[in-house]
Amino acid sequence: MEAKQMITLALSKGRIFEETLPLLRAAGIEVLEDPEKSRKLILTTNQPDVRVLVVRATDVPTYVQYGGADLGITGKDTLIEHAADWGGSTSAAGLYQPLDLNIAKCRISVAVRADFDYASAVKQGSRLKVATKYVAIAREFFATKGVHVDLIKLYGSMELAPLVGLSDAIVDLVSTGNTLKANHLVEVEHIMDISSQLVVNQAALKLKQASIRRIIDAFASAVGK
Ligand code: AMP
């Protein structure tokens, strides 16, 4: 029998956290504190050997890769960008990605100002200025299309860039499309569908196999897989 070891789960703040709670509950894990109200960064759960860290989505892969957390939940977008620093694969970053949780679903798209003729710009082979937080995804997408781009890295509010002439286009997450519409932007390319993924530290999986497998299996049945 494996002794009960502490299992640490890193969750993304915000939208993903909200959508993760029902899944955790279905997996038998009840978070006992509300991160919106408490300033605590380590949250206890109804299971004495399971604790939850609340971090920025982009930090989740880093916590899991270096063993600050055994498991993590974050978007496919974030994992692709993180893996790009490790030769493009999550496994090279020491991450095992066993399960698509099918939550926080959205898409990553190219959008431009409604008055920008994207099709002509692409056809004429113009060099496009593209602002994005998702540099690896954008680079790969435009390289595959054979479109030359200058990528401008931003950390938020990408929608602003075409409005003030910083870029011709943006690559960003789109869910309802309301943010684009409110800023007179239109979606011109759908790059890929995005949802939240479960990632596991490969070394932790070996050391704490029974406890981690139990959690992976509980998530799998909670999402109907
Ligand atoms: P929407 O107006 O519903 O299309 O949402 C677009 C805004 O929300 C953009 O600023 C996106 O970066 C952000 N967003 C949409 N879906 C997600 C998601 N699943 N995770 C994180 N941010 C998202």
PDB file of C-alpha atoms and ligand atoms in Angstrom:
ATOM      1  CA  MET A   1       0.000   0.000   0.000  1.00  0.00           C
ATOM      2  CA  GLU A   2       1.304   3.455  -0.976  1.00  0.00           C
ATOM      3  CA  ALA A   3       1.330   5.909   1.968  1.00  0.00           C
ATOM      4  CA  LYS A   4      -0.953   8.944   1.466  1.00  0.00           C
ATOM      5  CA  GLN A   5       1.151  11.770   0.058  1.00  0.00           C
ATOM      6  CA  MET A   6       0.126  15.395  -0.396  1.00  0.00           C
ATOM      7  CA  ILE A   7      -1.176  16.090  -3.899  1.00  0.00           C
ATOM      8  CA  THR A   8      -0.982  19.675  -5.165  1.00  0.00           C
ATOM      9  CA  LEU A   9      -3.213  20.837  -7.974  1.00  0.00           C
ATOM     10  CA  ALA A  10      -2.496  24.166  -9.774  1.00  0.00           C
ATOM     11  CA  LEU A  11      -5.547  25.927 -11.173  1.00  0.00           C
ATOM     12  CA  SER A  12      -5.836  29.011 -13.363  1.00  0.00           C
ATOM     13  CA  LYS A  13      -7.528  32.075 -11.885  1.00  0.00           C
ATOM     14  CA  GLY A  14     -10.765  33.401 -13.360  1.00  0.00           C
ATOM     15  CA  ARG A  15     -12.880  31.687 -16.009  1.00  0.00           C
ATOM     16  CA  ILE A  16     -11.048  28.349 -15.853  1.00  0.00           C
ATOM     17  CA  PHE A  17     -11.245  28.260 -12.032  1.00  0.00           C
ATOM     18  CA  GLU A  18     -15.032  28.820 -12.089  1.00  0.00           C
ATOM     19  CA  GLU A  19     -15.530  26.065 -14.646  1.00  0.00           C
ATOM     20  CA  THR A  20     -13.142  23.710 -12.849  1.00  0.00           C
ATOM     21  CA  LEU A  21     -15.014  23.751  -9.505  1.00  0.00           C
ATOM     22  CA  PRO A  22     -17.965  21.601 -10.655  1.00  0.00           C
ATOM     23  CA  LEU A  23     -15.506  19.098 -12.180  1.00  0.00           C
ATOM     24  CA  LEU A  24     -13.517  18.954  -8.941  1.00  0.00           C
ATOM     25  CA  ARG A  25     -16.755  18.398  -7.028  1.00  0.00           C
ATOM     26  CA  ALA A  26     -17.727  15.589  -9.379  1.00  0.00           C
ATOM     27  CA  ALA A  27     -14.282  14.115  -8.724  1.00  0.00           C
ATOM     28  CA  GLY A  28     -15.023  14.292  -4.963  1.00  0.00           C
ATOM     29  CA  ILE A  29     -12.792  17.306  -4.266  1.00  0.00           C
ATOM     30  CA  GLU A  30     -14.453  20.289  -2.573  1.00  0.00           C
ATOM     31  CA  VAL A  31     -12.364  23.476  -2.301  1.00  0.00           C
ATOM     32  CA  LEU A  32     -13.004  24.877   1.194  1.00  0.00           C
ATOM     33  CA  GLU A  33     -12.081  28.529   0.528  1.00  0.00           C
ATOM     34  CA  ASP A  34     -13.202  31.051  -2.051  1.00  0.00           C
ATOM     35  CA  PRO A  35     -10.158  32.543  -3.817  1.00  0.00           C
ATOM     36  CA  GLU A  36     -12.233  35.636  -4.715  1.00  0.00           C
ATOM     37  CA  LYS A  37     -12.738  36.400  -1.001  1.00  0.00           C
ATOM     38  CA  SER A  38      -9.623  34.971   0.569  1.00  0.00           C
ATOM     39  CA  ARG A  39      -6.145  36.277  -0.154  1.00  0.00           C
ATOM     40  CA  LYS A  40      -4.730  32.822   0.388  1.00  0.00           C
ATOM     41  CA  LEU A  41      -2.856  31.301  -2.525  1.00  0.00           C
ATOM     42  CA  ILE A  42      -2.941  27.734  -1.203  1.00  0.00           C
ATOM     43  CA  LEU A  43      -6.478  26.489  -0.686  1.00  0.00           C
ATOM     44  CA  THR A  44      -7.437  23.487   1.407  1.00  0.00           C
ATOM     45  CA  THR A  45      -9.972  20.908   0.253  1.00  0.00           C
ATOM     46  CA  ASN A  46     -12.260  18.395   1.925  1.00  0.00           C
ATOM     47  CA  GLN A  47      -9.501  15.845   1.280  1.00  0.00           C
ATOM     48  CA  PRO A  48      -6.649  16.393   3.758  1.00  0.00           C
ATOM     49  CA  ASP A  49      -4.094  15.144   1.218  1.00  0.00           C
ATOM     50  CA  VAL A  50      -5.243  17.365  -1.670  1.00  0.00           C
ATOM     51  CA  ARG A  51      -4.506  21.110  -1.865  1.00  0.00           C
ATOM     52  CA  VAL A  52      -5.117  23.663  -4.599  1.00  0.00           C
ATOM     53  CA  LEU A  53      -2.857  26.497  -5.784  1.00  0.00           C
ATOM     54  CA  VAL A  54      -4.467  29.416  -7.596  1.00  0.00           C
ATOM     55  CA  VAL A  55      -2.062  30.948 -10.121  1.00  0.00           C
ATOM     56  CA  ARG A  56      -2.089  32.770 -13.456  1.00  0.00           C
ATOM     57  CA  ALA A  57      -2.996  30.513 -16.381  1.00  0.00           C
ATOM     58  CA  THR A  58       0.422  31.052 -17.992  1.00  0.00           C
ATOM     59  CA  ASP A  59       2.181  29.992 -14.768  1.00  0.00           C
ATOM     60  CA  VAL A  60       0.332  26.656 -14.454  1.00  0.00           C
ATOM     61  CA  PRO A  61       2.673  24.727 -16.825  1.00  0.00           C
ATOM     62  CA  THR A  62       5.712  26.164 -15.010  1.00  0.00           C
ATOM     63  CA  TYR A  63       4.442  25.088 -11.558  1.00  0.00           C
ATOM     64  CA  VAL A  64       3.705  21.594 -12.840  1.00  0.00           C
ATOM     65  CA  GLN A  65       6.929  21.233 -14.869  1.00  0.00           C
ATOM     66  CA  TYR A  66       9.152  22.083 -11.898  1.00  0.00           C
ATOM     67  CA  GLY A  67       7.132  20.101  -9.354  1.00  0.00           C
ATOM     68  CA  GLY A  68       5.580  23.053  -7.464  1.00  0.00           C
ATOM     69  CA  ALA A  69       2.348  21.266  -8.292  1.00  0.00           C
ATOM     70  CA  ASP A  70       1.729  17.631  -9.230  1.00  0.00           C
ATOM     71  CA  LEU A  71      -1.176  18.364 -11.546  1.00  0.00           C
ATOM     72  CA  GLY A  72      -2.530  21.466 -13.244  1.00  0.00           C
ATOM     73  CA  ILE A  73      -5.421  22.676 -15.325  1.00  0.00           C
ATOM     74  CA  THR A  74      -4.964  25.278 -18.025  1.00  0.00           C
ATOM     75  CA  GLY A  75      -5.930  26.092 -21.595  1.00  0.00           C
ATOM     76  CA  LYS A  76      -4.539  24.336 -24.642  1.00  0.00           C
ATOM     77  CA  ASP A  77      -3.386  27.788 -25.858  1.00  0.00           C
ATOM     78  CA  THR A  78      -1.199  28.240 -22.769  1.00  0.00           C
ATOM     79  CA  LEU A  79       0.258  24.735 -23.080  1.00  0.00           C
ATOM     80  CA  ILE A  80       1.178  25.220 -26.742  1.00  0.00           C
ATOM     81  CA  GLU A  81       2.897  28.524 -25.961  1.00  0.00           C
ATOM     82  CA  HIS A  82       4.759  26.981 -23.000  1.00  0.00           C
ATOM     83  CA  ALA A  83       5.817  23.908 -25.011  1.00  0.00           C
ATOM     84  CA  ALA A  84       7.236  26.175 -27.753  1.00  0.00           C
ATOM     85  CA  ASP A  85      10.051  27.044 -25.318  1.00  0.00           C
ATOM     86  CA  TRP A  86      10.811  23.305 -25.008  1.00  0.00           C
ATOM     87  CA  GLY A  87      11.062  22.293 -28.641  1.00  0.00           C
ATOM     88  CA  GLY A  88       7.299  22.277 -29.124  1.00  0.00           C
ATOM     89  CA  SER A  89       6.257  19.289 -27.045  1.00  0.00           C
ATOM     90  CA  THR A  90       4.659  19.184 -23.615  1.00  0.00           C
ATOM     91  CA  SER A  91       6.413  15.889 -22.871  1.00  0.00           C
ATOM     92  CA  ALA A  92       9.828  17.500 -23.479  1.00  0.00           C
ATOM     93  CA  ALA A  93       8.792  19.965 -20.761  1.00  0.00           C
ATOM     94  CA  GLY A  94       8.231  17.015 -18.388  1.00  0.00           C
ATOM     95  CA  LEU A  95       4.475  17.286 -18.694  1.00  0.00           C
ATOM     96  CA  TYR A  96       2.060  14.451 -19.285  1.00  0.00           C
ATOM     97  CA  GLN A  97      -1.227  15.600 -20.823  1.00  0.00           C
ATOM     98  CA  PRO A  98      -3.705  12.789 -20.195  1.00  0.00           C
ATOM     99  CA  LEU A  99      -7.083  14.465 -20.513  1.00  0.00           C
ATOM    100  CA  ASP A 100      -9.053  17.148 -22.340  1.00  0.00           C
ATOM    101  CA  LEU A 101     -11.477  18.479 -19.716  1.00  0.00           C
ATOM    102  CA  ASN A 102     -13.768  20.087 -22.308  1.00  0.00           C
ATOM    103  CA  ILE A 103     -14.247  23.235 -20.221  1.00  0.00           C
ATOM    104  CA  ALA A 104     -13.540  26.944 -20.861  1.00  0.00           C
ATOM    105  CA  LYS A 105     -14.124  26.173 -24.524  1.00  0.00           C
ATOM    106  CA  CYS A 106     -13.340  28.866 -27.047  1.00  0.00           C
ATOM    107  CA  ARG A 107     -11.375  29.259 -30.266  1.00  0.00           C
ATOM    108  CA  ILE A 108      -8.250  31.073 -31.272  1.00  0.00           C
ATOM    109  CA  SER A 109      -8.789  33.288 -34.268  1.00  0.00           C
ATOM    110  CA  VAL A 110      -7.373  36.022 -36.437  1.00  0.00           C
ATOM    111  CA  ALA A 111      -9.378  39.256 -36.319  1.00  0.00           C
ATOM    112  CA  VAL A 112      -9.009  42.566 -38.140  1.00  0.00           C
ATOM    113  CA  ARG A 113     -10.796  45.914 -38.262  1.00  0.00           C
ATOM    114  CA  ALA A 114     -14.052  45.653 -40.185  1.00  0.00           C
ATOM    115  CA  ASP A 115     -12.628  48.093 -42.786  1.00  0.00           C
ATOM    116  CA  PHE A 116      -9.383  46.139 -43.346  1.00  0.00           C
ATOM    117  CA  ASP A 117      -9.316  43.986 -46.489  1.00  0.00           C
ATOM    118  CA  TYR A 118      -7.567  40.920 -45.057  1.00  0.00           C
ATOM    119  CA  ALA A 119      -8.172  38.693 -48.106  1.00  0.00           C
ATOM    120  CA  SER A 120      -6.495  41.203 -50.458  1.00  0.00           C
ATOM    121  CA  ALA A 121      -3.603  41.801 -48.075  1.00  0.00           C
ATOM    122  CA  VAL A 122      -2.949  38.038 -47.926  1.00  0.00           C
ATOM    123  CA  LYS A 123      -3.387  37.604 -51.691  1.00  0.00           C
ATOM    124  CA  GLN A 124      -0.984  40.451 -52.476  1.00  0.00           C
ATOM    125  CA  GLY A 125       1.620  38.924 -50.205  1.00  0.00           C
ATOM    126  CA  SER A 126       1.795  42.039 -47.998  1.00  0.00           C
ATOM    127  CA  ARG A 127       3.663  41.785 -44.727  1.00  0.00           C
ATOM    128  CA  LEU A 128       1.046  41.743 -41.989  1.00  0.00           C
ATOM    129  CA  LYS A 129       1.560  43.255 -38.556  1.00  0.00           C
ATOM    130  CA  VAL A 130      -0.008  40.888 -36.055  1.00  0.00           C
ATOM    131  CA  ALA A 131      -0.382  41.669 -32.347  1.00  0.00           C
ATOM    132  CA  THR A 132      -0.831  38.723 -30.006  1.00  0.00           C
ATOM    133  CA  LYS A 133      -0.079  37.061 -26.706  1.00  0.00           C
ATOM    134  CA  TYR A 134       0.043  33.753 -28.632  1.00  0.00           C
ATOM    135  CA  VAL A 135       3.260  34.228 -30.573  1.00  0.00           C
ATOM    136  CA  ALA A 136       4.047  30.533 -31.182  1.00  0.00           C
ATOM    137  CA  ILE A 137       0.528  29.715 -32.369  1.00  0.00           C
ATOM    138  CA  ALA A 138       0.422  32.787 -34.639  1.00  0.00           C
ATOM    139  CA  ARG A 139       3.916  32.134 -36.067  1.00  0.00           C
ATOM    140  CA  GLU A 140       3.052  28.522 -36.914  1.00  0.00           C
ATOM    141  CA  PHE A 141      -0.324  29.425 -38.406  1.00  0.00           C
ATOM    142  CA  PHE A 142       0.966  32.150 -40.733  1.00  0.00           C
ATOM    143  CA  ALA A 143       4.076  30.144 -41.675  1.00  0.00           C
ATOM    144  CA  THR A 144       1.849  27.251 -42.769  1.00  0.00           C
ATOM    145  CA  LYS A 145      -0.231  29.675 -44.851  1.00  0.00           C
ATOM    146  CA  GLY A 146       2.921  31.220 -46.333  1.00  0.00           C
ATOM    147  CA  VAL A 147       1.986  34.691 -45.059  1.00  0.00           C
ATOM    148  CA  HIS A 148       4.818  36.967 -43.914  1.00  0.00           C
ATOM    149  CA  VAL A 149       4.127  38.531 -40.553  1.00  0.00           C
ATOM    150  CA  ASP A 150       5.734  40.851 -38.053  1.00  0.00           C
ATOM    151  CA  LEU A 151       4.612  39.613 -34.655  1.00  0.00           C
ATOM    152  CA  ILE A 152       4.076  42.127 -31.871  1.00  0.00           C
ATOM    153  CA  LYS A 153       3.907  40.548 -28.424  1.00  0.00           C
ATOM    154  CA  LEU A 154       1.217  41.913 -26.099  1.00  0.00           C
ATOM    155  CA  TYR A 155       0.099  40.638 -22.700  1.00  0.00           C
ATOM    156  CA  GLY A 156      -3.560  41.673 -22.815  1.00  0.00           C
ATOM    157  CA  SER A 157      -6.308  43.720 -24.505  1.00  0.00           C
ATOM    158  CA  MET A 158      -5.140  42.666 -27.960  1.00  0.00           C
ATOM    159  CA  GLU A 159      -8.360  44.122 -29.416  1.00  0.00           C
ATOM    160  CA  LEU A 160      -6.914  47.592 -28.955  1.00  0.00           C
ATOM    161  CA  ALA A 161      -3.942  47.104 -31.286  1.00  0.00           C
ATOM    162  CA  PRO A 162      -5.708  47.375 -34.690  1.00  0.00           C
ATOM    163  CA  LEU A 163      -7.838  50.263 -33.424  1.00  0.00           C
ATOM    164  CA  VAL A 164      -4.829  52.484 -32.795  1.00  0.00           C
ATOM    165  CA  GLY A 165      -2.738  51.322 -35.771  1.00  0.00           C
ATOM    166  CA  LEU A 166      -0.331  49.187 -33.759  1.00  0.00           C
ATOM    167  CA  SER A 167      -1.187  46.179 -35.942  1.00  0.00           C
ATOM    168  CA  ASP A 168      -3.246  45.068 -38.948  1.00  0.00           C
ATOM    169  CA  ALA A 169      -4.536  41.965 -37.217  1.00  0.00           C
ATOM    170  CA  ILE A 170      -4.695  40.195 -33.850  1.00  0.00           C
ATOM    171  CA  VAL A 171      -4.599  36.565 -32.842  1.00  0.00           C
ATOM    172  CA  ASP A 172      -6.741  36.089 -29.738  1.00  0.00           C
ATOM    173  CA  LEU A 173      -9.196  33.840 -27.945  1.00  0.00           C
ATOM    174  CA  VAL A 174     -12.809  34.277 -28.983  1.00  0.00           C
ATOM    175  CA  SER A 175     -15.724  32.870 -27.079  1.00  0.00           C
ATOM    176  CA  THR A 176     -19.048  34.640 -27.798  1.00  0.00           C
ATOM    177  CA  GLY A 177     -17.473  37.150 -30.218  1.00  0.00           C
ATOM    178  CA  ASN A 178     -18.932  40.051 -28.189  1.00  0.00           C
ATOM    179  CA  THR A 179     -15.557  41.650 -27.430  1.00  0.00           C
ATOM    180  CA  LEU A 180     -14.640  41.709 -31.127  1.00  0.00           C
ATOM    181  CA  LYS A 181     -18.035  43.127 -32.059  1.00  0.00           C
ATOM    182  CA  ALA A 182     -17.852  45.851 -29.392  1.00  0.00           C
ATOM    183  CA  ASN A 183     -14.541  46.977 -30.898  1.00  0.00           C
ATOM    184  CA  HIS A 184     -15.630  46.793 -34.571  1.00  0.00           C
ATOM    185  CA  LEU A 185     -13.364  43.851 -35.296  1.00  0.00           C
ATOM    186  CA  VAL A 186     -14.236  40.840 -37.423  1.00  0.00           C
ATOM    187  CA  GLU A 187     -12.977  37.278 -37.266  1.00  0.00           C
ATOM    188  CA  VAL A 188     -11.263  36.299 -40.528  1.00  0.00           C
ATOM    189  CA  GLU A 189      -9.571  32.988 -39.650  1.00  0.00           C
ATOM    190  CA  HIS A 190     -10.366  30.250 -37.151  1.00  0.00           C
ATOM    191  CA  ILE A 191      -6.984  28.855 -36.102  1.00  0.00           C
ATOM    192  CA  MET A 192      -8.029  26.124 -33.661  1.00  0.00           C
ATOM    193  CA  ASP A 193     -10.496  25.139 -30.961  1.00  0.00           C
ATOM    194  CA  ILE A 194      -9.315  25.580 -27.393  1.00  0.00           C
ATOM    195  CA  SER A 195     -10.366  23.929 -24.128  1.00  0.00           C
ATOM    196  CA  SER A 196      -8.776  23.287 -20.740  1.00  0.00           C
ATOM    197  CA  GLN A 197      -6.423  20.357 -20.327  1.00  0.00           C
ATOM    198  CA  LEU A 198      -5.236  18.341 -17.349  1.00  0.00           C
ATOM    199  CA  VAL A 199      -1.435  18.201 -17.116  1.00  0.00           C
ATOM    200  CA  VAL A 200       0.638  16.092 -14.770  1.00  0.00           C
ATOM    201  CA  ASN A 201       4.280  16.248 -13.681  1.00  0.00           C
ATOM    202  CA  GLN A 202       5.813  13.072 -15.155  1.00  0.00           C
ATOM    203  CA  ALA A 203       8.114  12.468 -12.177  1.00  0.00           C
ATOM    204  CA  ALA A 204       5.268  12.971  -9.677  1.00  0.00           C
ATOM    205  CA  LEU A 205       3.192  10.471 -11.618  1.00  0.00           C
ATOM    206  CA  LYS A 206       5.855   7.830 -10.968  1.00  0.00           C
ATOM    207  CA  LEU A 207       6.378   8.747  -7.306  1.00  0.00           C
ATOM    208  CA  LYS A 208       2.727   9.208  -6.326  1.00  0.00           C
ATOM    209  CA  GLN A 209       1.229   6.887  -8.882  1.00  0.00           C
ATOM    210  CA  ALA A 210      -1.811   5.576  -6.992  1.00  0.00           C
ATOM    211  CA  SER A 211      -3.002   8.974  -5.710  1.00  0.00           C
ATOM    212  CA  ILE A 212      -2.473  10.766  -9.019  1.00  0.00           C
ATOM    213  CA  ARG A 213      -4.073   7.980 -11.079  1.00  0.00           C
ATOM    214  CA  ARG A 214      -7.089   8.143  -8.755  1.00  0.00           C
ATOM    215  CA  ILE A 215      -7.456  11.866  -9.486  1.00  0.00           C
ATOM    216  CA  ILE A 216      -6.970  11.442 -13.264  1.00  0.00           C
ATOM    217  CA  ASP A 217      -9.599   8.665 -13.280  1.00  0.00           C
ATOM    218  CA  ALA A 218     -12.027  10.763 -11.217  1.00  0.00           C
ATOM    219  CA  PHE A 219     -11.655  13.675 -13.670  1.00  0.00           C
ATOM    220  CA  ALA A 220     -12.057  11.309 -16.609  1.00  0.00           C
ATOM    221  CA  SER A 221     -15.341   9.992 -15.285  1.00  0.00           C
ATOM    222  CA  ALA A 222     -16.467  13.535 -14.344  1.00  0.00           C
ATOM    223  CA  VAL A 223     -16.040  14.586 -17.995  1.00  0.00           C
ATOM    224  CA  GLY A 224     -17.576  11.339 -19.242  1.00  0.00           C
ATOM    225  CA  LYS A 225     -14.405   9.705 -20.657  1.00  0.00           C
TER     226      LYS A 225
HETATM  227  P1  AMP B   1     -15.883  36.926 -25.964  1.00  0.00           P
HETATM  228  O1  AMP B   1     -16.251  38.398 -25.916  1.00  0.00           O
HETATM  229  O2  AMP B   1     -16.877  36.052 -25.256  1.00  0.00           O
HETATM  230  O3  AMP B   1     -15.625  36.450 -27.385  1.00  0.00           O
HETATM  231  O4  AMP B   1     -14.534  36.737 -25.131  1.00  0.00           O
HETATM  232  C1  AMP B   1     -13.366  37.302 -25.631  1.00  0.00           C
HETATM  233  C2  AMP B   1     -12.463  37.790 -24.539  1.00  0.00           C
HETATM  234  O5  AMP B   1     -12.377  36.879 -23.461  1.00  0.00           O
HETATM  235  C3  AMP B   1     -11.052  37.925 -25.089  1.00  0.00           C
HETATM  236  O6  AMP B   1     -10.413  39.035 -24.509  1.00  0.00           O
HETATM  237  C4  AMP B   1     -10.396  36.624 -24.727  1.00  0.00           C
HETATM  238  O7  AMP B   1      -8.991  36.780 -24.533  1.00  0.00           O
HETATM  239  C5  AMP B   1     -11.126  36.193 -23.459  1.00  0.00           C
HETATM  240  N1  AMP B   1     -11.437  34.743 -23.458  1.00  0.00           N
HETATM  241  C6  AMP B   1     -12.416  34.145 -24.185  1.00  0.00           C
HETATM  242  N2  AMP B   1     -12.463  32.824 -23.923  1.00  0.00           N
HETATM  243  C7  AMP B   1     -11.520  32.593 -22.983  1.00  0.00           C
HETATM  244  C8  AMP B   1     -11.079  31.423 -22.278  1.00  0.00           C
HETATM  245  N3  AMP B   1     -11.622  30.221 -22.481  1.00  0.00           N
HETATM  246  N4  AMP B   1     -10.069  31.564 -21.400  1.00  0.00           N
HETATM  247  C9  AMP B   1      -9.508  32.766 -21.180  1.00  0.00           C
HETATM  248  N5  AMP B   1      -9.875  33.900 -21.804  1.00  0.00           N
HETATM  249  C10 AMP B   1     -10.867  33.824 -22.692  1.00  0.00           C
END
